[in-house]
Amino acid sequence: MLDGLDGMVEVGPLDAHLRPYLPSESMTVSAWVSVHTPTEWGGFAGVIQDNGQDEAGWLLGYLGERFCFALASGEEGPLTYLAAPSSFTEDRWYHLAGTYDGTTMRLWVDGKQVAESTEQAGPIRYPNQGRMAIGA
């Protein structure tokens, strides 16, 4: 169990060694997750920059008490956040997945599609610097 504070796993910095292994135009990220104490933002896995004008990467996580999947593509523009329509239950295990095929983003909870968007299209846009993390 990762506590979301000190126990995260840093896969690596966004350098020449990691970038070739990141998904470019299509991806699936999935995890078994359980949230003990939700916060405003939580990340299960991601490579993300979301600080106002500079938005890039992707994230599988949660906003408050709803699971989410976020992604940015193309040359510029904001991240698109898909959020589950209902709240999760604390301390319960869920299978969560986010998919992107270059034109459509989808969020899945326990094998059921709960959200979809076609706002993003093309290659995934990554931040110039940062890291890939699990359990942040």
JSON list of N, CA and C in Angstrom, two decimals, residues 14-54:
[
{"chain": "A", "resi": 14, "resn": "LEU", "atom": "N", "xyz": [11.72, 12.54, -16.80]},
{"chain": "A", "resi": 14, "resn": "LEU", "atom": "CA", "xyz": [11.49, 12.61, -18.24]},
{"chain": "A", "resi": 14, "resn": "LEU", "atom": "C", "xyz": [12.79, 12.97, -18.94]},
{"chain": "A", "resi": 15, "resn": "ASP", "atom": "N", "xyz": [13.61, 11.97, -19.14]},
{"chain": "A", "resi": 15, "resn": "ASP", "atom": "CA", "xyz": [14.88, 12.18, -19.82]},
{"chain": "A", "resi": 15, "resn": "ASP", "atom": "C", "xyz": [14.95, 11.25, -21.03]},
{"chain": "A", "resi": 16, "resn": "ALA", "atom": "N", "xyz": [16.08, 11.24, -21.67]},
{"chain": "A", "resi": 16, "resn": "ALA", "atom": "CA", "xyz": [16.26, 10.44, -22.89]},
{"chain": "A", "resi": 16, "resn": "ALA", "atom": "C", "xyz": [16.08, 8.95, -22.65]},
{"chain": "A", "resi": 17, "resn": "HIS", "atom": "N", "xyz": [16.26, 8.49, -21.41]},
{"chain": "A", "resi": 17, "resn": "HIS", "atom": "CA", "xyz": [16.11, 7.07, -21.12]},
{"chain": "A", "resi": 17, "resn": "HIS", "atom": "C", "xyz": [14.65, 6.65, -21.00]},
{"chain": "A", "resi": 18, "resn": "LEU", "atom": "N", "xyz": [13.79, 7.52, -20.44]},
{"chain": "A", "resi": 18, "resn": "LEU", "atom": "CA", "xyz": [12.38, 7.17, -20.21]},
{"chain": "A", "resi": 18, "resn": "LEU", "atom": "C", "xyz": [11.49, 7.49, -21.40]},
{"chain": "A", "resi": 19, "resn": "ARG", "atom": "N", "xyz": [11.72, 8.60, -22.07]},
{"chain": "A", "resi": 19, "resn": "ARG", "atom": "CA", "xyz": [10.81, 9.06, -23.14]},
{"chain": "A", "resi": 19, "resn": "ARG", "atom": "C", "xyz": [10.51, 8.00, -24.21]},
{"chain": "A", "resi": 20, "resn": "PRO", "atom": "N", "xyz": [11.48, 7.21, -24.67]},
{"chain": "A", "resi": 20, "resn": "PRO", "atom": "CA", "xyz": [11.15, 6.21, -25.70]},
{"chain": "A", "resi": 20, "resn": "PRO", "atom": "C", "xyz": [10.14, 5.15, -25.25]},
{"chain": "A", "resi": 21, "resn": "TYR", "atom": "N", "xyz": [9.97, 4.98, -23.94]},
{"chain": "A", "resi": 21, "resn": "TYR", "atom": "CA", "xyz": [9.07, 3.95, -23.42]},
{"chain": "A", "resi": 21, "resn": "TYR", "atom": "C", "xyz": [7.67, 4.48, -23.11]},
{"chain": "A", "resi": 22, "resn": "LEU", "atom": "N", "xyz": [7.46, 5.78, -23.19]},
{"chain": "A", "resi": 22, "resn": "LEU", "atom": "CA", "xyz": [6.15, 6.36, -22.92]},
{"chain": "A", "resi": 22, "resn": "LEU", "atom": "C", "xyz": [5.24, 6.18, -24.13]},
{"chain": "A", "resi": 23, "resn": "PRO", "atom": "N", "xyz": [3.95, 5.97, -23.91]},
{"chain": "A", "resi": 23, "resn": "PRO", "atom": "CA", "xyz": [3.03, 5.84, -25.05]},
{"chain": "A", "resi": 23, "resn": "PRO", "atom": "C", "xyz": [3.00, 7.13, -25.85]},
{"chain": "A", "resi": 24, "resn": "SER", "atom": "N", "xyz": [2.88, 7.00, -27.17]},
{"chain": "A", "resi": 24, "resn": "SER", "atom": "CA", "xyz": [2.92, 8.20, -28.01]},
{"chain": "A", "resi": 24, "resn": "SER", "atom": "C", "xyz": [1.55, 8.62, -28.53]},
{"chain": "A", "resi": 25, "resn": "GLU", "atom": "N", "xyz": [0.79, 7.70, -29.11]},
{"chain": "A", "resi": 25, "resn": "GLU", "atom": "CA", "xyz": [-0.49, 8.11, -29.68]},
{"chain": "A", "resi": 25, "resn": "GLU", "atom": "C", "xyz": [-1.66, 7.25, -29.22]},
{"chain": "A", "resi": 26, "resn": "SER", "atom": "N", "xyz": [-1.39, 6.16, -28.55]},
{"chain": "A", "resi": 26, "resn": "SER", "atom": "CA", "xyz": [-2.46, 5.36, -27.98]},
{"chain": "A", "resi": 26, "resn": "SER", "atom": "C", "xyz": [-1.93, 4.71, -26.71]},
{"chain": "A", "resi": 27, "resn": "MET", "atom": "N", "xyz": [-2.84, 4.47, -25.78]},
{"chain": "A", "resi": 27, "resn": "MET", "atom": "CA", "xyz": [-2.39, 3.91, -24.51]},
{"chain": "A", "resi": 27, "resn": "MET", "atom": "C", "xyz": [-3.54, 3.31, -23.73]},
{"chain": "A", "resi": 28, "resn": "THR", "atom": "N", "xyz": [-3.19, 2.42, -22.82]},
{"chain": "A", "resi": 28, "resn": "THR", "atom": "CA", "xyz": [-4.08, 1.94, -21.78]},
{"chain": "A", "resi": 28, "resn": "THR", "atom": "C", "xyz": [-3.28, 1.94, -20.50]},
{"chain": "A", "resi": 29, "resn": "VAL", "atom": "N", "xyz": [-3.86, 2.51, -19.46]},
{"chain": "A", "resi": 29, "resn": "VAL", "atom": "CA", "xyz": [-3.25, 2.46, -18.13]},
{"chain": "A", "resi": 29, "resn": "VAL", "atom": "C", "xyz": [-4.33, 1.90, -17.21]},
{"chain": "A", "resi": 30, "resn": "SER", "atom": "N", "xyz": [-3.97, 0.90, -16.40]},
{"chain": "A", "resi": 30, "resn": "SER", "atom": "CA", "xyz": [-4.96, 0.31, -15.50]},
{"chain": "A", "resi": 30, "resn": "SER", "atom": "C", "xyz": [-4.30, -0.05, -14.19]},
{"chain": "A", "resi": 31, "resn": "ALA", "atom": "N", "xyz": [-5.12, -0.11, -13.16]},
{"chain": "A", "resi": 31, "resn": "ALA", "atom": "CA", "xyz": [-4.61, -0.44, -11.83]},
{"chain": "A", "resi": 31, "resn": "ALA", "atom": "C", "xyz": [-5.75, -0.88, -10.93]},
{"chain": "A", "resi": 32, "resn": "TRP", "atom": "N", "xyz": [-5.42, -1.70, -9.97]},
{"chain": "A", "resi": 32, "resn": "TRP", "atom": "CA", "xyz": [-6.32, -1.99, -8.86]},
{"chain": "A", "resi": 32, "resn": "TRP", "atom": "C", "xyz": [-6.04, -0.93, -7.81]},
{"chain": "A", "resi": 33, "resn": "VAL", "atom": "N", "xyz": [-7.08, -0.22, -7.37]},
{"chain": "A", "resi": 33, "resn": "VAL", "atom": "CA", "xyz": [-6.88, 0.91, -6.47]},
{"chain": "A", "resi": 33, "resn": "VAL", "atom": "C", "xyz": [-7.87, 0.87, -5.31]},
{"chain": "A", "resi": 34, "resn": "SER", "atom": "N", "xyz": [-7.43, 1.43, -4.19]},
{"chain": "A", "resi": 34, "resn": "SER", "atom": "CA", "xyz": [-8.27, 1.62, -3.02]},
{"chain": "A", "resi": 34, "resn": "SER", "atom": "C", "xyz": [-7.82, 2.91, -2.37]},
{"chain": "A", "resi": 35, "resn": "VAL", "atom": "N", "xyz": [-8.74, 3.81, -2.10]},
{"chain": "A", "resi": 35, "resn": "VAL", "atom": "CA", "xyz": [-8.41, 5.10, -1.49]},
{"chain": "A", "resi": 35, "resn": "VAL", "atom": "C", "xyz": [-8.86, 5.07, -0.04]},
{"chain": "A", "resi": 36, "resn": "HIS", "atom": "N", "xyz": [-7.92, 5.27, 0.85]},
{"chain": "A", "resi": 36, "resn": "HIS", "atom": "CA", "xyz": [-8.24, 5.27, 2.28]},
{"chain": "A", "resi": 36, "resn": "HIS", "atom": "C", "xyz": [-8.78, 6.64, 2.73]},
{"chain": "A", "resi": 37, "resn": "THR", "atom": "N", "xyz": [-8.07, 7.70, 2.39]},
{"chain": "A", "resi": 37, "resn": "THR", "atom": "CA", "xyz": [-8.49, 9.05, 2.75]},
{"chain": "A", "resi": 37, "resn": "THR", "atom": "C", "xyz": [-8.34, 9.94, 1.53]},
{"chain": "A", "resi": 38, "resn": "PRO", "atom": "N", "xyz": [-9.43, 10.27, 0.84]},
{"chain": "A", "resi": 38, "resn": "PRO", "atom": "CA", "xyz": [-9.32, 11.08, -0.37]},
{"chain": "A", "resi": 38, "resn": "PRO", "atom": "C", "xyz": [-8.85, 12.50, -0.06]},
{"chain": "A", "resi": 39, "resn": "THR", "atom": "N", "xyz": [-8.13, 13.06, -1.02]},
{"chain": "A", "resi": 39, "resn": "THR", "atom": "CA", "xyz": [-7.72, 14.45, -0.99]},
{"chain": "A", "resi": 39, "resn": "THR", "atom": "C", "xyz": [-8.32, 15.15, -2.20]},
{"chain": "A", "resi": 40, "resn": "GLU", "atom": "N", "xyz": [-8.02, 16.41, -2.39]},
{"chain": "A", "resi": 40, "resn": "GLU", "atom": "CA", "xyz": [-8.58, 17.13, -3.55]},
{"chain": "A", "resi": 40, "resn": "GLU", "atom": "C", "xyz": [-8.11, 16.52, -4.86]},
{"chain": "A", "resi": 41, "resn": "TRP", "atom": "N", "xyz": [-6.84, 16.14, -4.95]},
{"chain": "A", "resi": 41, "resn": "TRP", "atom": "CA", "xyz": [-6.25, 15.53, -6.14]},
{"chain": "A", "resi": 41, "resn": "TRP", "atom": "C", "xyz": [-5.47, 14.30, -5.72]},
{"chain": "A", "resi": 42, "resn": "GLY", "atom": "N", "xyz": [-5.53, 13.24, -6.51]},
{"chain": "A", "resi": 42, "resn": "GLY", "atom": "CA", "xyz": [-4.73, 12.06, -6.25]},
{"chain": "A", "resi": 42, "resn": "GLY", "atom": "C", "xyz": [-4.35, 11.38, -7.54]},
{"chain": "A", "resi": 43, "resn": "GLY", "atom": "N", "xyz": [-3.14, 10.85, -7.60]},
{"chain": "A", "resi": 43, "resn": "GLY", "atom": "CA", "xyz": [-2.67, 10.18, -8.81]},
{"chain": "A", "resi": 43, "resn": "GLY", "atom": "C", "xyz": [-2.26, 8.76, -8.53]},
{"chain": "A", "resi": 44, "resn": "PHE", "atom": "N", "xyz": [-2.81, 7.83, -9.29]},
{"chain": "A", "resi": 44, "resn": "PHE", "atom": "CA", "xyz": [-2.40, 6.43, -9.20]},
{"chain": "A", "resi": 44, "resn": "PHE", "atom": "C", "xyz": [-1.21, 6.18, -10.11]},
{"chain": "A", "resi": 45, "resn": "ALA", "atom": "N", "xyz": [-1.22, 6.77, -11.30]},
{"chain": "A", "resi": 45, "resn": "ALA", "atom": "CA", "xyz": [-0.11, 6.66, -12.24]},
{"chain": "A", "resi": 45, "resn": "ALA", "atom": "C", "xyz": [-0.20, 7.83, -13.21]},
{"chain": "A", "resi": 46, "resn": "GLY", "atom": "N", "xyz": [0.96, 8.38, -13.56]},
{"chain": "A", "resi": 46, "resn": "GLY", "atom": "CA", "xyz": [0.90, 9.47, -14.51]},
{"chain": "A", "resi": 46, "resn": "GLY", "atom": "C", "xyz": [2.22, 10.15, -14.78]},
{"chain": "A", "resi": 47, "resn": "VAL", "atom": "N", "xyz": [2.19, 10.90, -15.86]},
{"chain": "A", "resi": 47, "resn": "VAL", "atom": "CA", "xyz": [3.24, 11.82, -16.28]},
{"chain": "A", "resi": 47, "resn": "VAL", "atom": "C", "xyz": [2.46, 13.08, -16.62]},
{"chain": "A", "resi": 48, "resn": "ILE", "atom": "N", "xyz": [2.38, 14.03, -15.70]},
{"chain": "A", "resi": 48, "resn": "ILE", "atom": "CA", "xyz": [1.45, 15.14, -15.88]},
{"chain": "A", "resi": 48, "resn": "ILE", "atom": "C", "xyz": [2.05, 16.47, -15.45]},
{"chain": "A", "resi": 49, "resn": "GLN", "atom": "N", "xyz": [1.64, 17.50, -16.15]},
{"chain": "A", "resi": 49, "resn": "GLN", "atom": "CA", "xyz": [1.89, 18.88, -15.76]},
{"chain": "A", "resi": 49, "resn": "GLN", "atom": "C", "xyz": [0.55, 19.60, -15.89]},
{"chain": "A", "resi": 50, "resn": "ASP", "atom": "N", "xyz": [0.07, 20.13, -14.79]},
{"chain": "A", "resi": 50, "resn": "ASP", "atom": "CA", "xyz": [-1.21, 20.84, -14.79]},
{"chain": "A", "resi": 50, "resn": "ASP", "atom": "C", "xyz": [-1.08, 22.06, -13.89]},
{"chain": "A", "resi": 51, "resn": "ASN", "atom": "N", "xyz": [-0.52, 23.12, -14.45]},
{"chain": "A", "resi": 51, "resn": "ASN", "atom": "CA", "xyz": [-0.32, 24.32, -13.66]},
{"chain": "A", "resi": 51, "resn": "ASN", "atom": "C", "xyz": [-0.83, 25.56, -14.41]},
{"chain": "A", "resi": 52, "resn": "GLY", "atom": "N", "xyz": [-2.07, 25.48, -14.81]},
{"chain": "A", "resi": 52, "resn": "GLY", "atom": "CA", "xyz": [-2.68, 26.64, -15.48]},
{"chain": "A", "resi": 52, "resn": "GLY", "atom": "C", "xyz": [-2.45, 26.62, -16.97]},
{"chain": "A", "resi": 53, "resn": "GLN", "atom": "N", "xyz": [-1.56, 27.48, -17.44]},
{"chain": "A", "resi": 53, "resn": "GLN", "atom": "CA", "xyz": [-1.34, 27.60, -18.88]},
{"chain": "A", "resi": 53, "resn": "GLN", "atom": "C", "xyz": [-0.54, 26.46, -19.47]},
{"chain": "A", "resi": 54, "resn": "ASP", "atom": "N", "xyz": [0.29, 25.82, -18.66]},
{"chain": "A", "resi": 54, "resn": "ASP", "atom": "CA", "xyz": [1.13, 24.72, -19.15]},
{"chain": "A", "resi": 54, "resn": "ASP", "atom": "C", "xyz": [0.53, 23.40, -18.71]}
]
